[in-house]
mmCIF file of N, CA and C and ligand atoms in Angstrom:
data_model
loop_
_atom_site.group_PDB
_atom_site.id
_atom_site.type_symbol
_atom_site.label_atom_id
_atom_site.label_comp_id
_atom_site.label_asym_id
_atom_site.label_seq_id
_atom_site.Cartn_x
_atom_site.Cartn_y
_atom_site.Cartn_z
ATOM 1 N N UNK Z 4 113.857 169.910 -134.291
ATOM 2 C CA UNK Z 4 114.795 171.016 -134.114
ATOM 3 C C UNK Z 4 115.856 171.026 -135.204
ATOM 4 N N UNK Z 5 116.293 169.817 -135.654
ATOM 5 C CA UNK Z 5 117.336 169.751 -136.681
ATOM 6 C C UNK Z 5 116.951 170.491 -137.954
ATOM 7 N N UNK Z 6 115.635 170.565 -138.198
ATOM 8 C CA UNK Z 6 115.215 171.193 -139.445
ATOM 9 C C UNK Z 6 115.558 172.670 -139.494
ATOM 10 N N UNK Z 7 115.874 173.276 -138.335
ATOM 11 C CA UNK Z 7 116.215 174.692 -138.338
ATOM 12 C C UNK Z 7 117.713 174.931 -138.487
ATOM 13 N N UNK Z 8 118.508 173.905 -138.242
ATOM 14 C CA UNK Z 8 119.954 174.108 -138.260
ATOM 15 C C UNK Z 8 120.422 174.521 -139.643
ATOM 16 N N UNK Z 9 121.204 175.564 -139.658
ATOM 17 C CA UNK Z 9 121.766 176.030 -140.923
ATOM 18 C C UNK Z 9 120.776 176.774 -141.796
ATOM 19 N N UNK Z 10 119.551 176.986 -141.286
ATOM 20 C CA UNK Z 10 118.557 177.693 -142.096
ATOM 21 C C UNK Z 10 118.322 179.082 -141.535
ATOM 22 N N UNK Z 11 117.746 179.910 -142.346
ATOM 23 C CA UNK Z 11 117.365 181.232 -141.881
ATOM 24 C C UNK Z 11 116.222 181.060 -140.882
ATOM 25 N N UNK Z 12 116.068 182.020 -140.013
ATOM 26 C CA UNK Z 12 115.021 181.923 -138.995
ATOM 27 C C UNK Z 12 113.653 181.808 -139.669
ATOM 28 N N UNK Z 13 112.747 180.960 -139.137
ATOM 29 C CA UNK Z 13 111.430 180.773 -139.754
ATOM 30 C C UNK Z 13 110.681 182.081 -139.966
ATOM 31 N N UNK Z 14 110.008 182.210 -141.076
ATOM 32 C CA UNK Z 14 109.341 183.465 -141.396
ATOM 33 C C UNK Z 14 107.850 183.463 -141.072
ATOM 34 N N UNK Z 15 107.226 182.297 -141.053
ATOM 35 C CA UNK Z 15 105.797 182.256 -140.750
ATOM 36 C C UNK Z 15 105.582 181.651 -139.371
ATOM 37 N N UNK Z 16 104.388 181.917 -138.812
ATOM 38 C CA UNK Z 16 104.082 181.419 -137.482
ATOM 39 C C UNK Z 16 104.099 179.893 -137.433
ATOM 40 N N UNK Z 17 103.633 179.267 -138.527
ATOM 41 C CA UNK Z 17 103.575 177.800 -138.575
ATOM 42 C C UNK Z 17 104.964 177.185 -138.513
ATOM 43 N N UNK Z 18 105.970 177.902 -138.976
ATOM 44 C CA UNK Z 18 107.334 177.375 -138.989
ATOM 45 C C UNK Z 18 108.060 177.542 -137.661
ATOM 46 N N UNK Z 19 107.439 178.310 -136.747
ATOM 47 C CA UNK Z 19 108.143 178.583 -135.490
ATOM 48 C C UNK Z 19 108.244 177.332 -134.633
ATOM 49 N N UNK Z 20 109.348 177.142 -133.930
ATOM 50 C CA UNK Z 20 109.454 176.014 -133.012
ATOM 51 C C UNK Z 20 108.527 176.201 -131.817
ATOM 52 N N UNK Z 21 108.166 175.101 -131.153
ATOM 53 C CA UNK Z 21 107.246 175.165 -130.020
ATOM 54 C C UNK Z 21 107.925 175.842 -128.832
ATOM 55 N N UNK Z 22 107.142 176.672 -128.149
ATOM 56 C CA UNK Z 22 107.586 177.361 -126.942
ATOM 57 C C UNK Z 22 108.832 178.199 -127.191
ATOM 58 N N UNK Z 23 109.556 178.465 -126.130
ATOM 59 C CA UNK Z 23 110.680 179.403 -126.215
ATOM 60 C C UNK Z 23 111.979 178.695 -126.580
ATOM 61 N N UNK Z 24 111.979 178.072 -127.715
ATOM 62 C CA UNK Z 24 113.177 177.354 -128.146
ATOM 63 C C UNK Z 24 114.045 178.275 -128.996
ATOM 64 N N UNK Z 25 115.313 178.295 -128.676
ATOM 65 C CA UNK Z 25 116.263 179.009 -129.519
ATOM 66 C C UNK Z 25 116.861 177.958 -130.455
ATOM 67 N N UNK Z 26 116.504 177.980 -131.748
ATOM 68 C CA UNK Z 26 116.908 176.904 -132.663
ATOM 69 C C UNK Z 26 118.411 176.680 -132.748
ATOM 70 N N UNK Z 27 119.197 177.739 -132.698
ATOM 71 C CA UNK Z 27 120.647 177.602 -132.688
ATOM 72 C C UNK Z 27 121.230 178.842 -132.015
ATOM 73 N N UNK Z 28 122.442 178.745 -131.511
ATOM 74 C CA UNK Z 28 123.024 179.883 -130.793
ATOM 75 C C UNK Z 28 123.045 181.141 -131.659
ATOM 76 N N UNK Z 29 122.535 182.198 -131.105
ATOM 77 C CA UNK Z 29 122.557 183.467 -131.822
ATOM 78 C C UNK Z 29 121.435 183.626 -132.832
ATOM 79 N N UNK Z 30 120.482 182.678 -132.852
ATOM 80 C CA UNK Z 30 119.425 182.732 -133.866
ATOM 81 C C UNK Z 30 118.536 183.968 -133.730
ATOM 82 N N UNK Z 31 118.362 184.448 -132.505
ATOM 83 C CA UNK Z 31 117.479 185.599 -132.326
ATOM 84 C C UNK Z 31 118.043 186.858 -132.988
ATOM 85 N N UNK Z 32 119.341 186.838 -133.238
ATOM 86 C CA UNK Z 32 119.972 187.965 -133.949
ATOM 87 C C UNK Z 32 119.340 188.174 -135.323
ATOM 88 N N UNK Z 33 118.843 187.068 -135.904
ATOM 89 C CA UNK Z 33 118.299 187.129 -137.262
ATOM 90 C C UNK Z 33 116.825 187.540 -137.310
ATOM 91 N N UNK Z 34 116.181 187.543 -136.136
ATOM 92 C CA UNK Z 34 114.750 187.867 -136.118
ATOM 93 C C UNK Z 34 114.534 189.348 -136.406
ATOM 94 N N UNK Z 35 113.573 189.617 -137.251
ATOM 95 C CA UNK Z 35 113.223 190.997 -137.567
ATOM 96 C C UNK Z 35 111.839 191.271 -136.979
ATOM 97 N N UNK Z 36 111.785 192.112 -135.949
ATOM 98 C CA UNK Z 36 110.494 192.394 -135.293
ATOM 99 C C UNK Z 36 109.948 193.763 -135.689
ATOM 100 N N UNK Z 37 110.517 194.338 -136.712
ATOM 101 C CA UNK Z 37 110.133 195.709 -137.070
ATOM 102 C C UNK Z 37 108.644 195.843 -137.392
ATOM 103 N N UNK Z 38 108.017 194.756 -137.873
ATOM 104 C CA UNK Z 38 106.598 194.848 -138.233
ATOM 105 C C UNK Z 38 105.693 194.785 -137.001
ATOM 106 N N UNK Z 39 106.263 194.521 -135.820
ATOM 107 C CA UNK Z 39 105.452 194.433 -134.603
ATOM 108 C C UNK Z 39 105.087 195.817 -134.074
ATOM 109 N N UNK Z 40 105.861 196.825 -134.459
ATOM 110 C CA UNK Z 40 105.715 198.134 -133.836
ATOM 111 C C UNK Z 40 104.510 198.927 -134.347
ATOM 112 N N UNK Z 41 103.906 199.696 -133.422
ATOM 113 C CA UNK Z 41 102.940 200.707 -133.846
ATOM 114 C C UNK Z 41 103.567 202.087 -133.669
ATOM 115 N N UNK Z 42 104.547 202.169 -132.758
ATOM 116 C CA UNK Z 42 105.301 203.403 -132.560
ATOM 117 C C UNK Z 42 106.793 203.079 -132.601
ATOM 118 N N UNK Z 43 107.577 204.025 -133.071
ATOM 119 C CA UNK Z 43 109.026 203.817 -133.071
ATOM 120 C C UNK Z 43 109.722 204.923 -132.271
ATOM 121 N N UNK Z 44 110.775 204.554 -131.535
ATOM 122 C CA UNK Z 44 111.506 205.568 -130.784
ATOM 123 C C UNK Z 44 112.469 206.318 -131.700
ATOM 124 N N UNK Z 45 112.479 207.623 -131.545
ATOM 125 C CA UNK Z 45 113.414 208.448 -132.317
ATOM 126 C C UNK Z 45 114.221 209.271 -131.319
ATOM 127 N N UNK Z 46 115.527 209.129 -131.395
ATOM 128 C CA UNK Z 46 116.403 209.828 -130.443
ATOM 129 C C UNK Z 46 116.783 211.199 -130.991
ATOM 130 N N UNK Z 47 116.557 212.210 -130.184
ATOM 131 C CA UNK Z 47 116.969 213.561 -130.544
ATOM 132 C C UNK Z 47 118.417 213.727 -130.063
ATOM 133 N N UNK Z 48 119.359 213.710 -130.997
ATOM 134 C CA UNK Z 48 120.784 213.749 -130.628
ATOM 135 C C UNK Z 48 121.171 215.061 -129.960
ATOM 136 N N UNK Z 49 120.428 216.113 -130.214
ATOM 137 C CA UNK Z 49 120.711 217.398 -129.578
ATOM 138 C C UNK Z 49 120.373 217.357 -128.085
ATOM 139 N N UNK Z 50 119.302 216.652 -127.744
ATOM 140 C CA UNK Z 50 118.876 216.579 -126.334
ATOM 141 C C UNK Z 50 119.618 215.507 -125.554
ATOM 142 N N UNK Z 51 120.080 214.475 -126.239
ATOM 143 C CA UNK Z 51 120.693 213.316 -125.572
ATOM 144 C C UNK Z 51 121.965 213.708 -124.820
ATOM 145 N N UNK Z 52 122.029 213.306 -123.532
ATOM 146 C CA UNK Z 52 123.206 213.620 -122.710
ATOM 147 C C UNK Z 52 124.115 212.406 -122.545
ATOM 148 N N UNK Z 53 123.850 211.359 -123.318
ATOM 149 C CA UNK Z 53 124.679 210.133 -123.333
ATOM 150 C C UNK Z 53 124.757 209.482 -121.950
ATOM 151 N N UNK Z 54 123.627 209.424 -121.251
ATOM 152 C CA UNK Z 54 123.624 208.826 -119.909
ATOM 153 C C UNK Z 54 123.572 207.300 -119.958
ATOM 154 N N UNK Z 55 123.177 206.739 -121.100
ATOM 155 C CA UNK Z 55 123.148 205.290 -121.312
ATOM 156 C C UNK Z 55 121.933 204.576 -120.703
ATOM 157 N N UNK Z 56 121.013 205.315 -120.088
ATOM 158 C CA UNK Z 56 119.879 204.651 -119.429
ATOM 159 C C UNK Z 56 118.991 203.902 -120.416
ATOM 160 N N UNK Z 57 118.812 204.440 -121.600
ATOM 161 C CA UNK Z 57 117.982 203.737 -122.595
ATOM 162 C C UNK Z 57 118.630 202.400 -122.957
ATOM 163 N N UNK Z 58 119.942 202.410 -123.077
ATOM 164 C CA UNK Z 58 120.704 201.191 -123.400
ATOM 165 C C UNK Z 58 120.526 200.161 -122.270
ATOM 166 N N UNK Z 59 120.536 200.631 -121.041
ATOM 167 C CA UNK Z 59 120.408 199.735 -119.878
ATOM 168 C C UNK Z 59 119.013 199.119 -119.810
ATOM 169 N N UNK Z 60 117.984 199.938 -120.039
ATOM 170 C CA UNK Z 60 116.614 199.475 -119.819
ATOM 171 C C UNK Z 60 115.976 198.759 -121.001
ATOM 172 N N UNK Z 61 116.485 198.934 -122.194
ATOM 173 C CA UNK Z 61 115.834 198.298 -123.349
ATOM 174 C C UNK Z 61 115.822 196.775 -123.181
ATOM 175 N N UNK Z 62 114.646 196.154 -123.171
ATOM 176 C CA UNK Z 62 114.567 194.704 -122.955
ATOM 177 C C UNK Z 62 115.031 193.890 -124.165
ATOM 178 N N UNK Z 63 115.230 194.545 -125.285
ATOM 179 C CA UNK Z 63 115.616 193.820 -126.505
ATOM 180 C C UNK Z 63 117.017 194.160 -126.993
ATOM 181 N N UNK Z 64 117.772 194.832 -126.173
ATOM 182 C CA UNK Z 64 119.131 195.248 -126.591
ATOM 183 C C UNK Z 64 119.087 195.944 -127.954
ATOM 184 N N UNK Z 65 118.072 196.765 -128.124
ATOM 185 C CA UNK Z 65 117.891 197.429 -129.412
ATOM 186 C C UNK Z 65 118.435 198.857 -129.428
ATOM 187 N N UNK Z 66 119.077 199.254 -128.335
ATOM 188 C CA UNK Z 66 119.755 200.549 -128.346
ATOM 189 C C UNK Z 66 121.234 200.273 -128.588
ATOM 190 N N UNK Z 67 121.764 200.899 -129.606
ATOM 191 C CA UNK Z 67 123.162 200.683 -129.971
ATOM 192 C C UNK Z 67 124.018 201.837 -129.457
ATOM 193 N N UNK Z 68 125.136 201.481 -128.824
ATOM 194 C CA UNK Z 68 126.113 202.503 -128.432
ATOM 195 C C UNK Z 68 127.222 202.482 -129.468
ATOM 196 N N UNK Z 69 127.322 203.538 -130.225
ATOM 197 C CA UNK Z 69 128.260 203.560 -131.342
ATOM 198 C C UNK Z 69 129.433 204.497 -131.073
ATOM 199 N N UNK Z 70 130.608 204.096 -131.538
ATOM 200 C CA UNK Z 70 131.786 204.976 -131.473
ATOM 201 C C UNK Z 70 131.682 205.993 -132.604
ATOM 202 N N UNK Z 71 130.772 206.904 -132.425
ATOM 203 C CA UNK Z 71 130.486 207.870 -133.472
ATOM 204 C C UNK Z 71 130.413 209.241 -132.800
ATOM 205 N N UNK Z 72 131.296 210.113 -133.186
ATOM 206 C CA UNK Z 72 131.328 211.431 -132.544
ATOM 207 C C UNK Z 72 130.130 212.282 -132.964
ATOM 208 N N UNK Z 73 129.716 213.133 -132.018
ATOM 209 C CA UNK Z 73 128.617 214.044 -132.328
ATOM 210 C C UNK Z 73 128.888 215.369 -131.623
ATOM 211 N N UNK Z 74 128.788 216.443 -132.339
ATOM 212 C CA UNK Z 74 128.943 217.776 -131.749
ATOM 213 C C UNK Z 74 127.598 218.484 -131.842
ATOM 214 N N UNK Z 75 127.083 218.904 -130.671
ATOM 215 C CA UNK Z 75 125.761 219.538 -130.712
ATOM 216 C C UNK Z 75 125.866 221.025 -131.092
ATOM 217 N N UNK Z 76 124.737 221.653 -131.184
ATOM 218 C CA UNK Z 76 124.696 223.039 -131.661
ATOM 219 C C UNK Z 76 125.411 224.012 -130.721
ATOM 220 N N UNK Z 77 125.548 223.615 -129.440
ATOM 221 C CA UNK Z 77 126.286 224.460 -128.488
ATOM 222 C C UNK Z 77 127.797 224.211 -128.558
ATOM 223 N N UNK Z 78 128.202 223.302 -129.410
ATOM 224 C CA UNK Z 78 129.628 222.998 -129.570
ATOM 225 C C UNK Z 78 130.135 221.924 -128.636
ATOM 226 N N UNK Z 79 129.233 221.307 -127.844
ATOM 227 C CA UNK Z 79 129.662 220.229 -126.952
ATOM 228 C C UNK Z 79 129.880 218.963 -127.763
ATOM 229 N N UNK Z 80 131.056 218.356 -127.545
ATOM 230 C CA UNK Z 80 131.426 217.184 -128.338
ATOM 231 C C UNK Z 80 131.256 215.897 -127.529
ATOM 232 N N UNK Z 81 130.600 214.925 -128.128
ATOM 233 C CA UNK Z 81 130.442 213.616 -127.496
ATOM 234 C C UNK Z 81 131.218 212.584 -128.303
ATOM 235 N N UNK Z 82 131.811 211.615 -127.604
ATOM 236 C CA UNK Z 82 132.590 210.572 -128.300
ATOM 237 C C UNK Z 82 131.700 209.433 -128.792
ATOM 238 N N UNK Z 83 130.515 209.316 -128.210
ATOM 239 C CA UNK Z 83 129.626 208.206 -128.567
ATOM 240 C C UNK Z 83 128.250 208.725 -129.000
ATOM 241 N N UNK Z 84 127.541 207.867 -129.685
ATOM 242 C CA UNK Z 84 126.181 208.191 -130.121
ATOM 243 C C UNK Z 84 125.304 206.973 -129.868
ATOM 244 N N UNK Z 85 124.099 207.233 -129.394
ATOM 245 C CA UNK Z 85 123.140 206.139 -129.213
ATOM 246 C C UNK Z 85 122.135 206.166 -130.358
ATOM 247 N N UNK Z 86 121.939 205.004 -130.962
ATOM 248 C CA UNK Z 86 120.967 204.889 -132.047
ATOM 249 C C UNK Z 86 120.098 203.659 -131.813
ATOM 250 N N UNK Z 87 118.969 203.635 -132.482
ATOM 251 C CA UNK Z 87 118.049 202.497 -132.318
ATOM 252 C C UNK Z 87 118.277 201.476 -133.427
ATOM 253 N N UNK Z 88 118.348 200.224 -133.020
ATOM 254 C CA UNK Z 88 118.419 199.115 -133.986
ATOM 255 C C UNK Z 88 116.966 198.744 -134.313
ATOM 256 N N UNK Z 89 116.454 199.271 -135.407
ATOM 257 C CA UNK Z 89 115.032 199.094 -135.709
ATOM 258 C C UNK Z 89 114.668 197.671 -136.128
ATOM 259 N N UNK Z 90 115.643 196.839 -136.418
ATOM 260 C CA UNK Z 90 115.327 195.438 -136.725
ATOM 261 C C UNK Z 90 114.891 194.700 -135.451
ATOM 262 N N UNK Z 91 115.446 195.121 -134.299
ATOM 263 C CA UNK Z 91 115.159 194.410 -133.057
ATOM 264 C C UNK Z 91 114.282 195.190 -132.077
ATOM 265 N N UNK Z 92 113.974 196.431 -132.385
ATOM 266 C CA UNK Z 92 113.113 197.242 -131.503
ATOM 267 C C UNK Z 92 111.657 196.855 -131.706
ATOM 268 N N UNK Z 93 110.961 196.587 -130.565
ATOM 269 C CA UNK Z 93 109.544 196.212 -130.646
ATOM 270 C C UNK Z 93 108.624 197.408 -130.416
ATOM 271 N N UNK Z 94 109.199 198.547 -130.093
ATOM 272 C CA UNK Z 94 108.393 199.752 -129.911
ATOM 273 C C UNK Z 94 107.679 199.798 -128.576
ATOM 274 N N UNK Z 95 108.266 199.197 -127.547
ATOM 275 C CA UNK Z 95 107.595 199.151 -126.235
ATOM 276 C C UNK Z 95 107.553 200.521 -125.551
ATOM 277 N N UNK Z 96 108.505 201.380 -125.866
ATOM 278 C CA UNK Z 96 108.508 202.729 -125.296
ATOM 279 C C UNK Z 96 109.231 202.863 -123.962
ATOM 280 N N UNK Z 97 109.827 201.788 -123.472
ATOM 281 C CA UNK Z 97 110.517 201.854 -122.173
ATOM 282 C C UNK Z 97 111.667 202.866 -122.221
ATOM 283 N N UNK Z 98 112.398 202.869 -123.325
ATOM 284 C CA UNK Z 98 113.531 203.800 -123.446
ATOM 285 C C UNK Z 98 113.057 205.242 -123.326
ATOM 286 N N UNK Z 99 111.949 205.553 -123.986
ATOM 287 C CA UNK Z 99 111.423 206.919 -123.942
ATOM 288 C C UNK Z 99 110.955 207.264 -122.526
ATOM 289 N N UNK Z 100 110.374 206.294 -121.838
ATOM 290 C CA UNK Z 100 109.896 206.507 -120.471
ATOM 291 C C UNK Z 100 111.072 206.762 -119.525
ATOM 292 N N UNK Z 101 112.162 206.048 -119.728
ATOM 293 C CA UNK Z 101 113.302 206.139 -118.806
ATOM 294 C C UNK Z 101 114.247 207.303 -119.093
ATOM 295 N N UNK Z 102 114.239 207.803 -120.307
ATOM 296 C CA UNK Z 102 115.170 208.888 -120.647
ATOM 297 C C UNK Z 102 114.938 210.101 -119.739
ATOM 298 N N UNK Z 103 115.955 210.522 -119.002
ATOM 299 C CA UNK Z 103 115.760 211.608 -118.017
ATOM 300 C C UNK Z 103 115.592 212.990 -118.629
ATOM 301 N N UNK Z 104 115.921 213.127 -119.917
ATOM 302 C CA UNK Z 104 115.812 214.456 -120.532
ATOM 303 C C UNK Z 104 114.816 214.479 -121.706
ATOM 304 N N UNK Z 105 113.986 213.454 -121.766
ATOM 305 C CA UNK Z 105 112.963 213.365 -122.837
ATOM 306 C C UNK Z 105 113.572 213.521 -124.238
ATOM 307 N N UNK Z 106 114.678 212.839 -124.439
ATOM 308 C CA UNK Z 106 115.344 212.927 -125.744
ATOM 309 C C UNK Z 106 114.801 211.893 -126.732
ATOM 310 N N UNK Z 107 113.917 211.013 -126.238
ATOM 311 C CA UNK Z 107 113.371 209.980 -127.122
ATOM 312 C C UNK Z 107 111.877 210.213 -127.298
ATOM 313 N N UNK Z 108 111.486 210.326 -128.535
ATOM 314 C CA UNK Z 108 110.068 210.523 -128.845
ATOM 315 C C UNK Z 108 109.546 209.264 -129.537
ATOM 316 N N UNK Z 109 108.347 208.823 -129.121
ATOM 317 C CA UNK Z 109 107.718 207.679 -129.779
ATOM 318 C C UNK Z 109 106.803 208.242 -130.868
ATOM 319 N N UNK Z 110 107.148 207.939 -132.094
ATOM 320 C CA UNK Z 110 106.351 208.467 -133.205
ATOM 321 C C UNK Z 110 105.622 207.322 -133.903
ATOM 322 N N UNK Z 111 104.415 207.584 -134.417
ATOM 323 C CA UNK Z 111 103.644 206.514 -135.056
ATOM 324 C C UNK Z 111 104.385 205.950 -136.279
ATOM 325 N N UNK Z 112 104.291 204.628 -136.414
ATOM 326 C CA UNK Z 112 104.866 203.971 -137.592
ATOM 327 C C UNK Z 112 103.981 204.283 -138.791
ATOM 328 N N UNK Z 113 104.590 204.551 -139.892
ATOM 329 C CA UNK Z 113 103.832 204.745 -141.133
ATOM 330 C C UNK Z 113 104.271 203.682 -142.107
ATOM 331 N N UNK Z 114 103.333 202.919 -142.596
ATOM 332 C CA UNK Z 114 103.687 201.837 -143.520
ATOM 333 C C UNK Z 114 103.185 202.148 -144.922
HETATM 334 S S1 SF4 Q 228 111.030 201.063 -127.783
HETATM 335 FE FE1 SF4 Q 228 111.474 199.319 -126.401
HETATM 336 S S2 SF4 Q 228 112.455 197.808 -127.716
HETATM 337 FE FE2 SF4 Q 228 112.544 199.748 -128.814
HETATM 338 S S3 SF4 Q 228 114.523 200.622 -128.279
HETATM 339 FE FE3 SF4 Q 228 113.020 201.455 -126.838
HETATM 340 S S4 SF4 Q 228 113.092 200.080 -125.056
HETATM 341 FE FE4 SF4 Q 228 114.080 199.025 -126.793
HETATM 342 S S1 SF4 Q 229 118.404 207.776 -121.964
HETATM 343 FE FE1 SF4 Q 229 118.114 209.619 -123.191
HETATM 344 S S2 SF4 Q 229 119.810 210.963 -122.632
HETATM 345 FE FE2 SF4 Q 229 120.330 208.926 -121.918
HETATM 346 S S3 SF4 Q 229 121.546 208.037 -123.589
HETATM 347 FE FE3 SF4 Q 229 119.414 207.435 -123.934
HETATM 348 S S4 SF4 Q 229 118.560 208.994 -125.299
HETATM 349 FE FE4 SF4 Q 229 120.460 209.800 -124.422
#
């Protein structure tokens, strides 16, 4: 385990620690799972009613609640904006499933 201290998170499978070990506090913050996805969630800010359900249900805390104002085409002003943290999103689609107004679309990843 000491070999991981002070180092960047392992990049290859062979370098990974055995089982569900967190090498150091906060290490998962450094993991980039973007290559795991086949689909990515895209939030339609016009449709989003800022209910926060996607933020609640995301198993990877990959929905960000930002202090960023947004005014929609009808002139309704929101104080917050929800965006996806694509470094930590695995593309599971739970957010899109839970969104009550279908504001999240899962679109195919293009590499
Ligand atoms: S697709 Fe899954 S991991 Fe990505 S933001 Fe939505 S719920 Fe979170
Ligand atoms: S669940 Fe849908 S409507 Fe609610 S905050 Fe997320 S994207 Fe917006």
